[in-house]
Amino acid sequence: MKEYNEYLRMVNDAISNLRLPARPAGLYDPIRYTLDCGGKRLRPVLTLATCHALGREPITAIHQAIAIEMFHNFTLLHDDVMDKADVRRGRPTVHVKWNEETAILSGDAMLTTASMLLDIKVGDHIQQAHELFNGSAMNIYEGQQLDMDFESRTDVTVEEYIEMIRLKTSVLLGCACGMGALMADAPMETQIRMFDYGVNLGLAFQLQDDYLDTYGNPETFGKAIGGDILNDKKTWLLIMAMNEDTTGTIRSLLGPTSDPQTKIRAVREVYNSLSLPERIHELISAYIDTAIKSLDYIDLAPEARTLFMDLALKSASRDK
Amino acid sequence: MKEYNEYLRMVNDAISNLRLPARPAGLYDPIRYTLDCGGKRLRPVLTLATCHALGREPITAIHQAIAIEMFHNFTLLHDDVMDKADVRRGRPTVHVKWNEETAILSGDAMLTTASMLLDIKVGDHIQQAHELFNGSAMNIYEGQQLDMDFESRTDVTVEEYIEMIRLKTSVLLGCACGMGALMADAPMETQIRMFDYGVNLGLAFQLQDDYLDTYGNPETFGKAIGGDILNDKKTWLLIMAMNEDTTGTIRSLLGPTSDPQTKIRAVREVYNSLSLPERIHELISAYIDTAIKSLDYIDLAPEARTLFMDLALKSASRDK
């Protein structure tokens, strides 16, 4: 096995070597801009690491890995249009830097390009690779739709929330791991176990994201803290508080405010009074445990197991 | 061979039998609404007819045919958002009936669904089917981008315009025919000839569309006449007029007007003075001839040849 950063370098090299056409610039420049965002590249790294852990050279899965990264970046691009988000990773979003039409059309082209990348050197796995990829894509759209539906609902349950983040975020991490296993010619059971590992890792990852948005250190987290609170975003924390806060405080705090810092502090106090920071970490730990248990069913070299365990544990304790 | 309407019935049956999930309704209802638009279904009919003409049952290509129809409807959905069009075929567009986020996300789901349909019973042709489909999709995005780029340019040449409509509109008709040939196991040369037939048919089709938008009968055309003129849309007619009108009349007519009917009449007079209605029909006939010549290289039964010739000739003389 290699270090995370070595897989990351392979991914970044493959992305810089993508030869997208120069023209029309209005179509392809926004794609280059979007891919040039840096980021952890967690999904393609998972694909390469899984392929490697299961006995094949990581390069075997490189095109499928960047297909998934391309798809992920496409979803961010269209989500930013839908959410009217102006900034991503410290840079103006595509619909701000160019315009909305460009963001829609370039996103469409990224989705088709992802599908084209998936086919490169995929060999006999082509049908299964498409099934995994397209099935995951449909789940992700369903998750995004549920997320939008939740905005206008006040009765979202915790179970519904977990199902939404499973679809919207976690399935793609499952897909990334499953794709690596498929490209390594692993048996179906191994593919499924690695898919499950990725899904549970993804649930932990997203819940930690929710936690950090409210409790993170603004200096390490890289964006303003409290955005979810100010948007009344129905995260696990808010849904739990709405269920359990019998004083009515949390509902009285919802809605627009002229004093954002006071609202953030007050909501956080309700969360603290219900021990939600501790309880979300118990939930995160449970998902990490489930992720790691999936690995028990697979015959992994000790160093491969260590890498996947570390990844899971780091997701649960990251501060950015 | 069957009549056009028999292939159309097969397409409509297959579309009604698509089992899209019920929920989330916000994702899948707009897809059902979009597919329920009626329309000529020219592209999937071409796929079935080509497959049949080349010796296989048309049903062999049914999933690939509706994959192309799904893709086509996806492009209309996203184009309507980009163009801020409120009405399509007499009904409110998705972003009007629902909202823009819904239109973007449902469109994305249609593109992925098209890719899934393409794989059904595609057998050994999977890699080639994806190459044809994805390559055509990229061309279509490029054409849409050029179309948007042309809006802010005043120096668009006729050659650039033809290249734009080739990419944006014609390639998908080529893809529809090529896909039918592929699914019929036809040799590569036949696939290419049928692709070329479709592309030239598409060029004739789009030019006739441009003609009808300015000279059509509003009762048969089904939408208001003169929309392109009022938007200063750079069609073949306007580009030719800008090139050849030495009086400066056409340029003086561009821009917003408080009297749309007078502008439409005045622009039409310039077109008439340059004999553009006759000349666009010469050009359309030339593309139809080229389309029909492609058929000469293929060993087609007489009745198959008749169907494709009729389709081409009807495209050039249709009034709706």
XYZ file of C-alpha atoms in Angstrom:
640
model
C 0.000 0.000 0.000
C 0.959 3.631 -0.469
C 0.278 6.710 1.618
C -2.871 8.787 1.002
C -0.731 11.471 -0.595
C 0.720 9.088 -3.134
C -2.744 8.105 -4.390
C -3.654 11.786 -4.321
C -0.699 12.589 -6.553
C -1.809 9.945 -9.061
C -5.287 11.470 -9.116
C -4.004 15.005 -9.532
C -1.619 13.927 -12.300
C -4.442 12.193 -14.162
C -6.640 15.255 -13.835
C -3.920 17.574 -15.150
C -3.370 15.202 -18.057
C -7.011 15.267 -19.124
C -7.022 16.760 -22.591
C -10.263 18.706 -22.767
C -10.778 20.622 -26.016
C -9.815 24.310 -26.025
C -13.019 25.468 -27.718
C -15.690 26.522 -27.234
C -13.932 28.120 -24.271
C -17.267 29.014 -22.675
C -17.990 25.305 -22.309
C -14.589 23.893 -21.337
C -12.949 26.690 -19.286
C -15.516 26.342 -16.459
C -14.831 22.592 -16.375
C -11.084 23.184 -16.035
C -11.789 25.819 -13.358
C -14.035 23.438 -11.417
C -11.550 20.548 -11.541
C -8.747 22.860 -10.479
C -10.363 23.327 -7.078
C -7.870 21.237 -5.147
C -9.688 19.504 -2.332
C -9.070 16.198 -0.629
C -10.043 14.086 -3.664
C -11.308 11.550 -1.144
C -13.467 9.622 -3.632
C -10.863 8.873 -6.317
C -8.272 8.126 -3.625
C -10.684 5.554 -2.182
C -11.064 3.991 -5.642
C -7.313 3.669 -6.181
C -6.622 2.487 -2.619
C -9.367 -0.146 -2.781
C -8.148 -1.445 -6.118
C -4.602 -1.613 -4.732
C -5.647 -3.242 -1.464
C -7.396 -5.966 -3.408
C -4.304 -6.897 -5.348
C -4.159 -4.779 -8.494
C -1.987 -1.824 -9.382
C -3.897 1.347 -8.447
C -3.406 2.711 -11.981
C -5.812 -0.012 -13.191
C -8.681 2.059 -11.824
C -7.392 5.560 -12.575
C -9.941 6.440 -15.270
C -12.836 5.172 -13.191
C -11.442 7.111 -10.191
C -11.394 10.400 -12.057
C -14.800 9.641 -13.589
C -16.142 9.622 -10.028
C -14.248 12.811 -9.148
C -15.610 14.455 -12.318
C -19.122 13.377 -11.343
C -18.638 14.701 -7.799
C -17.493 18.073 -9.115
C -20.459 18.171 -11.499
C -22.840 17.741 -8.562
C -21.112 20.543 -6.647
C -21.377 22.826 -9.688
C -25.117 22.238 -10.166
C -25.796 22.249 -6.397
C -24.178 25.685 -6.177
C -26.563 26.968 -8.873
C -29.553 25.426 -7.066
C -28.422 26.743 -3.669
C -27.377 30.127 -5.123
C -24.011 29.702 -3.380
C -21.506 32.372 -4.355
C -18.297 30.892 -3.000
C -16.777 27.415 -2.951
C -13.403 26.705 -1.396
C -12.652 30.415 -1.277
C -13.287 31.046 -4.991
C -16.325 32.438 -6.818
C -18.619 29.691 -8.084
C -19.010 29.152 -11.831
C -22.413 30.829 -12.073
C -20.914 33.905 -10.389
C -17.638 33.979 -12.352
C -19.429 33.231 -15.646
C -23.219 32.979 -15.536
C -25.951 30.522 -14.762
C -26.374 29.200 -18.305
C -22.675 28.397 -18.418
C -22.862 26.632 -15.068
C -25.777 24.467 -16.205
C -24.282 23.559 -19.581
C -20.735 22.940 -18.316
C -22.166 20.731 -15.596
C -24.057 18.697 -18.185
C -20.832 18.295 -20.145
C -19.036 17.139 -16.982
C -21.648 14.437 -16.400
C -21.239 13.121 -19.940
C -17.442 13.383 -19.663
C -17.574 11.350 -16.453
C -19.482 8.652 -18.309
C -16.859 8.701 -21.074
C -13.986 8.415 -18.581
C -15.706 5.445 -16.977
C -15.409 3.503 -20.238
C -11.664 3.982 -20.697
C -9.785 0.703 -20.181
C -12.747 -0.651 -18.220
C -12.629 -3.915 -20.156
C -15.166 -6.555 -19.277
C -16.449 -4.560 -16.331
C -18.201 -2.006 -18.503
C -21.801 -3.052 -17.808
C -21.274 -3.407 -14.062
C -19.296 -0.157 -13.867
C -22.187 1.660 -15.521
C -24.744 0.031 -13.244
C -22.801 1.042 -10.138
C -22.090 4.542 -11.404
C -25.549 5.351 -12.791
C -27.371 3.760 -9.868
C -25.312 5.865 -7.464
C -25.953 8.982 -9.549
C -29.734 8.439 -9.328
C -29.430 8.029 -5.546
C -27.527 11.298 -5.337
C -30.212 13.195 -7.259
C -32.849 11.671 -5.007
C -30.867 12.801 -1.950
C -30.536 16.325 -3.316
C -34.284 16.422 -3.990
C -35.057 15.251 -0.435
C -32.666 17.888 0.927
C -34.597 20.569 -1.004
C -37.944 19.089 0.095
C -36.832 19.259 3.737
C -36.395 23.050 3.521
C -40.145 23.609 3.546
C -40.982 20.861 6.059
C -40.951 21.103 9.858
C -41.606 17.428 10.582
C -38.454 15.822 9.186
C -37.486 12.791 11.273
C -33.963 11.710 12.148
C -34.462 8.580 10.075
C -35.441 10.651 7.062
C -32.400 12.851 7.572
C -30.023 9.888 7.711
C -31.623 8.444 4.569
C -31.159 11.807 2.831
C -27.432 12.074 3.640
C -26.980 8.416 2.789
C -28.326 9.127 -0.688
C -26.868 12.575 -1.224
C -23.362 12.058 0.153
C -22.550 8.560 1.352
C -23.510 6.476 -1.660
C -20.841 8.145 -3.788
C -18.158 7.133 -1.287
C -19.604 3.629 -1.431
C -19.520 3.796 -5.222
C -15.872 4.934 -5.136
C -14.852 1.936 -3.015
C -17.062 -0.502 -4.932
C -15.592 0.721 -8.226
C -12.063 0.081 -6.958
C -13.082 -3.435 -5.951
C -14.743 -4.051 -9.320
C -11.658 -2.888 -11.205
C -9.553 -5.210 -9.028
C -11.721 -8.132 -10.213
C -12.740 -8.772 -6.610
C -15.640 -11.158 -5.935
C -19.106 -9.614 -5.635
C -19.192 -10.047 -1.840
C -15.973 -8.062 -1.509
C -17.367 -5.349 -3.788
C -20.447 -5.096 -1.600
C -18.433 -5.002 1.645
C -16.244 -2.215 0.286
C -19.358 -0.367 -0.901
C -20.771 -0.666 2.628
C -17.490 0.531 4.112
C -17.690 3.634 1.910
C -21.327 4.327 2.736
C -20.733 4.169 6.490
C -17.579 6.238 6.162
C -19.686 8.751 4.234
C -22.368 8.907 6.935
C -19.696 9.576 9.570
C -18.095 12.125 7.267
C -21.317 14.062 6.694
C -22.315 14.058 10.365
C -18.858 15.382 11.248
C -19.436 18.064 8.614
C -22.708 19.022 10.323
C -20.902 19.136 13.669
C -18.079 21.301 12.326
C -20.474 23.757 10.713
C -21.777 24.554 14.197
C -18.838 23.774 16.488
C -15.757 23.966 14.245
C -12.807 26.253 14.623
C -13.242 28.941 11.934
C -9.481 29.075 11.427
C -9.110 25.379 10.567
C -12.604 24.758 9.090
C -11.987 27.286 6.323
C -15.464 28.801 6.256
C -17.688 30.773 8.586
C -19.171 28.787 11.467
C -22.919 28.778 11.999
C -24.113 28.868 8.384
C -26.446 25.896 8.949
C -27.929 27.579 12.041
C -28.532 30.877 10.224
C -30.236 29.010 7.351
C -32.328 26.885 9.742
C -30.838 23.948 7.869
C -32.378 20.687 9.016
C -29.242 18.897 10.126
C -29.153 16.064 12.635
C -28.506 18.642 15.380
C -31.532 20.800 14.561
C -33.881 17.872 14.011
C -32.894 16.330 17.356
C -33.321 19.665 19.093
C -36.759 20.184 17.544
C -37.751 16.713 18.749
C -36.428 16.987 22.263
C -36.496 20.633 23.295
C -39.706 20.805 25.332
C -39.187 24.468 26.265
C -40.058 25.709 22.760
C -36.794 27.675 22.660
C -35.472 26.119 19.483
C -38.620 26.807 17.462
C -38.707 30.399 18.698
C -35.156 30.884 17.405
C -35.954 29.808 13.828
C -36.414 32.400 11.097
C -34.531 35.493 9.988
C -32.507 37.417 12.523
C -30.884 40.833 12.641
C -28.251 39.562 15.061
C -26.663 36.414 13.639
C -24.053 35.882 16.360
C -26.706 35.915 19.081
C -28.828 33.399 17.164
C -25.824 31.089 16.687
C -24.967 31.260 20.385
C -28.568 30.695 21.504
C -29.098 27.678 19.207
C -25.782 26.228 20.310
C -26.891 26.580 23.949
C -30.008 24.517 23.230
C -27.844 21.891 21.508
C -25.469 21.848 24.485
C -28.313 21.530 26.983
C -29.404 18.360 25.161
C -25.800 17.031 25.013
C -26.040 16.917 21.234
C -22.300 17.459 20.602
C -21.505 14.330 22.596
C -24.395 12.380 21.131
C -23.531 13.214 17.513
C -20.049 11.883 18.196
C -21.485 8.674 19.585
C -23.453 8.315 16.358
C -20.379 9.088 14.250
C -18.404 6.470 16.182
C -21.116 3.921 15.562
C -20.923 4.502 11.805
C -17.131 4.290 11.914
C -17.416 0.978 13.782
C -19.818 -0.324 11.172
C -17.460 0.802 8.402
C -14.540 -0.969 10.006
C -16.604 -4.119 10.590
C -17.216 -4.350 6.842
C -13.460 -4.760 6.457
C -13.503 -7.872 8.681
C -15.224 -9.823 5.934
C -12.465 -9.101 3.454
C -9.051 -10.678 3.273
C -6.933 -7.543 3.490
C -3.212 -7.190 4.063
C -2.577 -5.580 7.461
C -1.271 -2.357 5.965
C -4.335 -2.043 3.706
C -6.592 -2.545 6.682
C -4.637 0.100 8.576
C -5.079 2.607 5.765
C -8.863 2.113 5.611
C -9.161 2.176 9.415
C -7.107 5.363 9.615
C -9.225 6.961 6.937
C -12.372 6.141 8.859
C -11.011 7.315 12.192
C -9.664 10.515 10.664
C -13.040 11.297 9.076
C -14.562 11.180 12.513
C -12.039 13.451 14.143
C -11.111 15.854 11.362
C -11.374 19.550 12.038
C -11.583 20.702 8.405
C -41.013 -1.862 -43.239
C -43.795 -0.233 -41.254
C -45.375 3.194 -41.478
C -43.972 6.088 -39.443
C -46.954 5.871 -37.136
C -46.322 2.233 -36.323
C -42.778 2.988 -35.139
C -44.192 5.996 -33.290
C -46.647 3.749 -31.478
C -43.827 1.434 -30.375
C -41.920 4.431 -29.027
C -44.920 5.834 -27.195
C -45.723 2.424 -25.723
C -42.166 2.010 -24.461
C -42.241 5.473 -22.914
C -45.536 4.800 -21.132
C -44.117 1.526 -19.845
C -41.076 3.174 -18.273
C -41.354 2.492 -14.582
C -39.856 5.583 -12.981
C -40.010 5.598 -9.177
C -42.918 7.475 -7.591
C -40.776 9.281 -5.048
C -39.303 11.741 -4.514
C -42.125 13.194 -6.603
C -40.246 16.476 -6.989
C -37.585 14.616 -8.956
C -39.646 12.182 -11.023
C -42.906 14.069 -11.731
C -41.136 16.671 -13.887
C -39.518 13.845 -15.883
C -42.916 12.235 -16.515
C -44.334 15.655 -17.442
C -41.475 16.304 -19.881
C -41.757 12.899 -21.559
C -45.500 13.313 -21.831
C -45.066 16.174 -24.267
C -46.167 14.302 -27.355
C -44.198 15.512 -30.312
C -43.057 13.791 -33.460
C -40.541 11.507 -31.695
C -38.488 11.763 -34.872
C -35.249 10.560 -33.293
C -36.425 7.277 -31.763
C -38.508 6.551 -34.862
C -35.336 6.950 -36.931
C -33.554 4.488 -34.645
C -36.269 1.843 -34.947
C -36.735 2.356 -38.687
C -32.991 2.138 -39.350
C -32.657 -1.013 -37.293
C -35.616 -2.524 -39.158
C -34.387 -1.417 -42.584
C -31.088 -3.153 -41.913
C -32.682 -6.475 -41.182
C -33.521 -6.662 -37.492
C -36.806 -6.390 -35.671
C -37.275 -2.735 -34.647
C -37.858 -3.810 -31.047
C -34.161 -4.803 -30.902
C -33.294 -1.115 -30.619
C -36.231 0.094 -28.510
C -34.250 0.884 -25.352
C -31.560 2.704 -27.269
C -34.287 4.599 -29.158
C -35.931 5.865 -25.989
C -32.499 6.595 -24.459
C -32.028 9.063 -27.328
C -35.534 10.485 -26.872
C -34.866 10.857 -23.130
C -31.609 12.641 -23.906
C -33.348 14.927 -26.403
C -35.999 15.858 -23.850
C -33.290 16.499 -21.255
C -31.630 19.001 -23.606
C -34.954 20.770 -24.199
C -35.547 20.979 -20.447
C -32.148 22.521 -19.695
C -32.241 24.733 -22.817
C -35.555 26.162 -21.634
C -33.949 27.112 -18.305
C -30.967 28.676 -20.098
C -33.196 30.528 -22.575
C -35.753 31.465 -19.897
C -38.492 30.062 -22.160
C -41.873 29.907 -20.453
C -43.799 27.707 -22.859
C -42.997 24.554 -24.818
C -45.546 22.881 -27.063
C -48.312 24.964 -25.507
C -47.549 23.966 -21.914
C -45.636 25.781 -19.178
C -41.991 24.694 -19.021
C -40.737 22.769 -15.975
C -38.958 25.730 -14.384
C -42.221 27.696 -14.620
C -44.538 24.916 -13.437
C -42.130 23.879 -10.652
C -38.985 25.963 -10.241
C -35.508 26.284 -11.638
C -33.820 23.971 -9.140
C -36.292 21.244 -10.043
C -35.667 21.796 -13.747
C -31.897 21.499 -13.325
C -32.012 18.422 -11.101
C -34.684 16.556 -13.064
C -32.716 17.238 -16.226
C -29.602 15.742 -14.652
C -31.613 12.671 -13.691
C -32.908 12.378 -17.272
C -29.357 12.385 -18.626
C -28.331 9.593 -16.266
C -31.554 7.696 -17.005
C -30.806 7.961 -20.728
C -27.406 6.395 -20.100
C -29.077 3.580 -18.121
C -31.621 2.925 -20.885
C -28.795 2.720 -23.401
C -27.361 -0.289 -21.561
C -30.547 -2.358 -21.560
C -30.235 -5.347 -23.884
C -27.419 -3.606 -25.730
C -25.293 -6.743 -25.611
C -21.872 -6.598 -27.232
C -22.498 -3.138 -28.593
C -22.217 -1.470 -25.209
C -18.868 0.251 -25.691
C -19.709 1.497 -29.180
C -23.204 2.591 -28.157
C -21.717 4.715 -25.384
C -19.076 6.180 -27.685
C -21.726 7.198 -30.212
C -24.109 8.511 -27.570
C -21.576 10.377 -25.412
C -19.691 11.771 -28.393
C -22.956 13.107 -29.807
C -23.895 14.555 -26.411
C -20.610 16.489 -26.239
C -21.245 17.841 -29.742
C -24.691 18.991 -28.690
C -23.334 20.888 -25.671
C -20.711 22.487 -27.912
C -23.451 23.534 -30.332
C -25.542 25.016 -27.530
C -22.499 26.940 -26.280
C -21.807 28.308 -29.787
C -25.473 29.311 -30.082
C -25.158 31.283 -26.827
C -21.819 32.770 -27.935
C -23.428 33.981 -31.177
C -25.926 36.113 -29.259
C -23.271 38.686 -28.387
C -21.454 38.546 -31.729
C -22.266 40.507 -34.886
C -19.731 38.823 -37.169
C -21.067 35.246 -37.264
C -20.433 33.689 -40.688
C -22.780 31.339 -42.531
C -20.203 28.573 -42.162
C -20.117 29.080 -38.387
C -23.906 29.007 -38.275
C -24.095 25.744 -40.220
C -21.453 24.217 -37.931
C -23.460 25.334 -34.910
C -26.732 23.747 -36.079
C -24.839 20.643 -37.179
C -23.583 20.238 -33.611
C -26.652 21.430 -31.731
C -29.386 19.700 -33.744
C -28.201 17.499 -36.581
C -25.724 15.248 -34.825
C -28.463 13.777 -32.632
C -30.447 12.750 -35.719
C -27.232 11.199 -37.026
C -26.768 9.451 -33.683
C -30.350 8.144 -33.816
C -29.780 6.570 -37.242
C -26.284 5.333 -36.399
C -27.610 3.720 -33.221
C -30.275 1.852 -35.190
C -27.590 0.598 -37.575
C -25.349 -0.451 -34.696
C -28.164 -2.356 -33.011
C -28.858 -4.088 -36.339
C -25.238 -5.318 -36.369
C -24.655 -3.441 -39.605
C -21.075 -3.027 -40.859
C -19.248 0.144 -39.798
C -19.572 1.720 -43.266
C -23.348 1.326 -43.130
C -23.419 2.834 -39.645
C -21.471 5.839 -40.910
C -23.681 6.283 -43.989
C -26.815 6.201 -41.843
C -25.202 8.670 -39.418
C -24.494 10.981 -42.386
C -28.053 10.562 -43.634
C -29.315 11.682 -40.226
C -26.951 14.649 -40.001
C -27.977 15.982 -43.409
C -31.633 15.367 -42.658
C -31.072 17.329 -39.448
C -29.491 20.272 -41.253
C -32.460 20.411 -43.647
C -34.823 20.064 -40.698
C -33.268 22.945 -38.756
C -33.117 25.264 -41.764
C -36.788 24.539 -42.452
C -37.426 25.390 -38.799
C -35.679 28.732 -39.280
C -37.755 29.354 -42.400
C -41.032 28.490 -40.667
C -40.275 30.738 -37.703
C -40.310 33.678 -40.124
C -42.573 32.537 -42.946
C -44.756 29.822 -41.427
C -48.504 29.771 -41.130
C -49.240 30.507 -37.452
C -52.235 28.161 -37.573
C -50.250 25.108 -38.659
C -46.837 26.050 -37.112
C -48.305 26.017 -33.608
C -46.419 29.010 -32.278
C -46.189 32.731 -32.971
C -44.360 33.643 -36.148
C -41.441 36.071 -36.015
C -39.914 35.101 -32.654
C -36.446 34.785 -34.180
C -36.773 38.222 -35.797
C -37.891 39.874 -32.553
C -34.949 38.275 -30.692
C -32.470 39.233 -33.452
C -31.632 35.540 -33.479
C -28.696 34.838 -35.780
C -30.358 32.361 -38.095
C -29.228 31.639 -41.641
C -31.709 34.258 -42.856
C -30.410 37.058 -40.646
C -26.746 36.228 -41.186
C -27.225 36.218 -44.957
C -29.114 39.500 -44.796
C -26.403 41.117 -42.648
C -23.807 39.970 -45.189
C -25.629 41.052 -48.310
C -27.884 43.980 -47.461
C -25.758 46.939 -48.604
C -28.472 49.483 -47.742
C -27.894 49.159 -43.991
C -31.618 48.510 -43.501
C -31.229 45.178 -41.699
C -28.765 46.499 -39.099
C -30.993 49.521 -38.460
C -33.868 47.155 -37.676
C -31.988 45.197 -34.969
C -32.650 45.876 -31.307
C -35.759 46.283 -29.169
C -38.942 47.559 -30.757
C -42.226 48.923 -29.495
C -43.992 47.710 -32.635
C -43.190 44.031 -33.161
C -45.421 43.457 -36.191
C -43.802 46.336 -38.087
C -40.326 45.001 -37.298
C -41.284 41.511 -38.477
C -42.712 42.886 -41.737
C -39.719 45.138 -42.366
C -37.142 42.371 -41.742
C -39.127 40.008 -43.932
C -39.068 42.599 -46.720
C -35.281 42.739 -46.600
C -35.168 38.938 -46.728
C -37.556 38.939 -49.692
C -35.538 41.578 -51.524
C -32.511 39.272 -51.307
C -34.578 36.223 -52.396
C -33.681 34.492 -49.147
C -36.871 32.354 -48.953
C -36.026 30.790 -52.314
C -32.338 30.493 -51.499
C -32.880 28.811 -48.131
C -35.005 26.228 -49.938
C -32.210 25.627 -52.427
C -29.895 25.006 -49.508
C -32.428 22.715 -47.813
C -32.820 20.751 -51.058
C -29.056 20.382 -51.312
C -28.917 18.840 -47.813
C -31.830 16.561 -48.637
C -30.004 15.430 -51.781
C -26.885 14.722 -49.745
C -28.938 12.789 -47.209
C -30.531 10.669 -49.916
C -27.152 10.072 -51.599
C -25.904 8.483 -48.371
C -28.597 5.859 -48.841
C -27.138 4.897 -52.239
C -24.155 3.289 -50.542
C -26.350 0.969 -48.501
C -28.121 -2.124 -49.665
C -31.669 -1.178 -48.691
C -34.926 -2.834 -49.625
C -36.953 -0.522 -51.899
C -39.627 0.121 -49.283
C -36.979 1.044 -46.675
C -35.375 3.430 -49.120
C -38.793 4.943 -49.807
C -39.424 5.531 -46.115
C -36.105 7.331 -45.590
C -36.553 9.350 -48.799
C -40.057 10.344 -47.781
C -38.851 11.355 -44.341
C -36.192 13.564 -45.889
C -38.519 15.129 -48.428
C -41.198 15.720 -45.793
C -38.676 17.448 -43.487
C -37.977 19.885 -46.271
C -41.588 20.688 -47.016
C -43.242 20.401 -43.607
C -45.306 23.309 -42.374
C -45.175 22.468 -38.658
